[in-house]
Tab-separated table of C-alpha atoms in Angstrom:
chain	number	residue	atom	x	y	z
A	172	UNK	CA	22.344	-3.378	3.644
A	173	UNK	CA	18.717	-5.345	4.334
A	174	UNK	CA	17.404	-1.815	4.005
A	175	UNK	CA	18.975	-0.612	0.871
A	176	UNK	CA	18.314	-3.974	-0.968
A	177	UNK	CA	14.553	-4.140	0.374
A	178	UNK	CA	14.478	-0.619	-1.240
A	179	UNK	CA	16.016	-1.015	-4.180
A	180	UNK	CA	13.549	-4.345	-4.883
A	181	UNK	CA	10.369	-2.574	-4.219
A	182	UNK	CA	11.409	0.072	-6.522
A	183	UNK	CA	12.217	-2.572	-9.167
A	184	UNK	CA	9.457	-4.766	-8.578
A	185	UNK	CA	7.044	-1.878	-8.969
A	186	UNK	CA	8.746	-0.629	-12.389
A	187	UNK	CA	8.085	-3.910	-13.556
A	188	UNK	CA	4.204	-3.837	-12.448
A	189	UNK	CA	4.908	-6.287	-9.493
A	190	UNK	CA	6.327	-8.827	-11.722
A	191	UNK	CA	7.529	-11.571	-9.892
A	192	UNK	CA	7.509	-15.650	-8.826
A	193	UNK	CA	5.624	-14.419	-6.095
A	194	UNK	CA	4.415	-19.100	-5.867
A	195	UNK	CA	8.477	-19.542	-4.910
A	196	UNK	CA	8.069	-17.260	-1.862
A	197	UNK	CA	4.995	-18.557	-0.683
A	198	UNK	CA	6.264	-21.105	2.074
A	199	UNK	CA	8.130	-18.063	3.985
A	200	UNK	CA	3.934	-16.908	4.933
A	201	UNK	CA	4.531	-19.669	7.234
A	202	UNK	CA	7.860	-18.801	9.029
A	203	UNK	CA	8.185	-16.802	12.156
A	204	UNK	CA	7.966	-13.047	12.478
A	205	UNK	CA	11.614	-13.354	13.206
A	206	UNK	CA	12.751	-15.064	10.229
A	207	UNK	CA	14.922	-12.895	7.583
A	208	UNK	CA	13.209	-14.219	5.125
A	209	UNK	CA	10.005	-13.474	6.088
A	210	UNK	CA	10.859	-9.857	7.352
A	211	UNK	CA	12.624	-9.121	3.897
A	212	UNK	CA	9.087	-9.926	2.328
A	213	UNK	CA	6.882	-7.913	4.331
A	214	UNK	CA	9.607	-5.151	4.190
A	215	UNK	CA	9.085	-5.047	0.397
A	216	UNK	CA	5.548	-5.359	0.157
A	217	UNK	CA	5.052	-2.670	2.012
A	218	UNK	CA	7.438	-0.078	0.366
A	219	UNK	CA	6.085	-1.390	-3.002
A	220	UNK	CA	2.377	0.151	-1.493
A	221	UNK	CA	3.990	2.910	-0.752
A	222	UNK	CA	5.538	3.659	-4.247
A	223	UNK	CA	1.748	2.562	-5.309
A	224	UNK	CA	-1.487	1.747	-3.888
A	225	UNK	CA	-2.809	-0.692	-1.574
A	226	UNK	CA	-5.608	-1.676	-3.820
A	227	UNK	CA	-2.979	-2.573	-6.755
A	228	UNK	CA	-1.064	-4.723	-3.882
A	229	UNK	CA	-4.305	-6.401	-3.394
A	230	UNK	CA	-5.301	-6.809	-6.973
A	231	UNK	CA	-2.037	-8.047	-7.835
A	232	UNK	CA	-0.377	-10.741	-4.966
A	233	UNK	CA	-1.709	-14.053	-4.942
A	234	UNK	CA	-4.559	-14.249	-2.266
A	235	UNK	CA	-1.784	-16.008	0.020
A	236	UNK	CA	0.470	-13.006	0.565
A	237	UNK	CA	-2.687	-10.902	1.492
A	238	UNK	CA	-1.891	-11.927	4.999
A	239	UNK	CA	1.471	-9.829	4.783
A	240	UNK	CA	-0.339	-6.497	4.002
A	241	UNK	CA	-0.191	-3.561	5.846
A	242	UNK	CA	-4.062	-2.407	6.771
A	243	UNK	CA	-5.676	-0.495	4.261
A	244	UNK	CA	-4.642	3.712	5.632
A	245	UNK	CA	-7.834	5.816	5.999
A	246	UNK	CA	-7.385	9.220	5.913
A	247	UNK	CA	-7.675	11.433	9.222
A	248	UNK	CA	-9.440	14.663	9.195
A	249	UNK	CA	-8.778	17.551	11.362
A	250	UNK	CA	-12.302	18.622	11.177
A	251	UNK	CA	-13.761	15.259	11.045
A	252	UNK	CA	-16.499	16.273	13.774
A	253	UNK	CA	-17.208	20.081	12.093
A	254	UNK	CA	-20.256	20.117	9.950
A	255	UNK	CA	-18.874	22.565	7.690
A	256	UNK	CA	-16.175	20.669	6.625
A	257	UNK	CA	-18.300	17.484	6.466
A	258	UNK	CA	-19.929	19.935	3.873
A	259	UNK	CA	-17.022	20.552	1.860
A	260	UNK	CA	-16.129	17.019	1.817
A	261	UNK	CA	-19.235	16.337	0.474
A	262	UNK	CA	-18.660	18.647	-2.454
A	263	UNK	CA	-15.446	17.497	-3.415
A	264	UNK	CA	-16.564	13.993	-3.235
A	265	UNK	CA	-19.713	15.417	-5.882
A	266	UNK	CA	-16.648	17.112	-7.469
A	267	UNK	CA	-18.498	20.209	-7.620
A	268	UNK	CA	-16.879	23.807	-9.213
A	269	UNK	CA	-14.078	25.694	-6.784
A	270	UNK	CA	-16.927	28.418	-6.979
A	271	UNK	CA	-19.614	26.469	-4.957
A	272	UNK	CA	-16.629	25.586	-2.591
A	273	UNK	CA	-15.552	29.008	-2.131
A	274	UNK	CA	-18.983	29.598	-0.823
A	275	UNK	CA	-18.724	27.395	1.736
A	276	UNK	CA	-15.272	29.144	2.753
């Protein structure tokens, strides 16, 4: 049930662009990791960042709630330590044509 409902909320609160009395919530930041309350919250933060983005969740809850976030993901690389895909990262980062990449291939 706790799972379904924290489910269903973060899908509604993110159709309604995180639309909420986030100000009512803000004393359960202060209750223990154990409390229901407080587990519902961070439960539904973070499925609302992953049905968006974790800059929008930081643009968007009060400065407060920013203790409840998830860290920011990186992304991992396979080839993080190979120069040439350090290359081709570099190109898709200049957003280069698929032609100059294919050269690199």
């Amino acid at each position: 049930c706790f799972d379904r409902f924290s489910s269903w909320f973060s899908f509604h609160l993110n159709s309604i662009d995180w639309k909420w009395d986030w100000d009512s919530w803000s004393d359960v930041i202060e209750y223990p990791e154990t409390s229901h309350q407080k587990r519902f919250l961070c439960e539904v933060i973070e499925q609302c960042i992953r049905l968006s983005y974790h800059d929008k969740a930081v643009r968007t809850l009060p400065e407060k709630f920013h203790l409840l976030l998830p860290p920011r993901p990186t992304p991992t690389y396979a080839h993080a330590n190979s120069e040439d895909a350090s290359q081709i990262l570099k190109k898709v980062e200049k957003r280069v044509g698929g032609d100059e990449i294919k050269e690199l291939l």
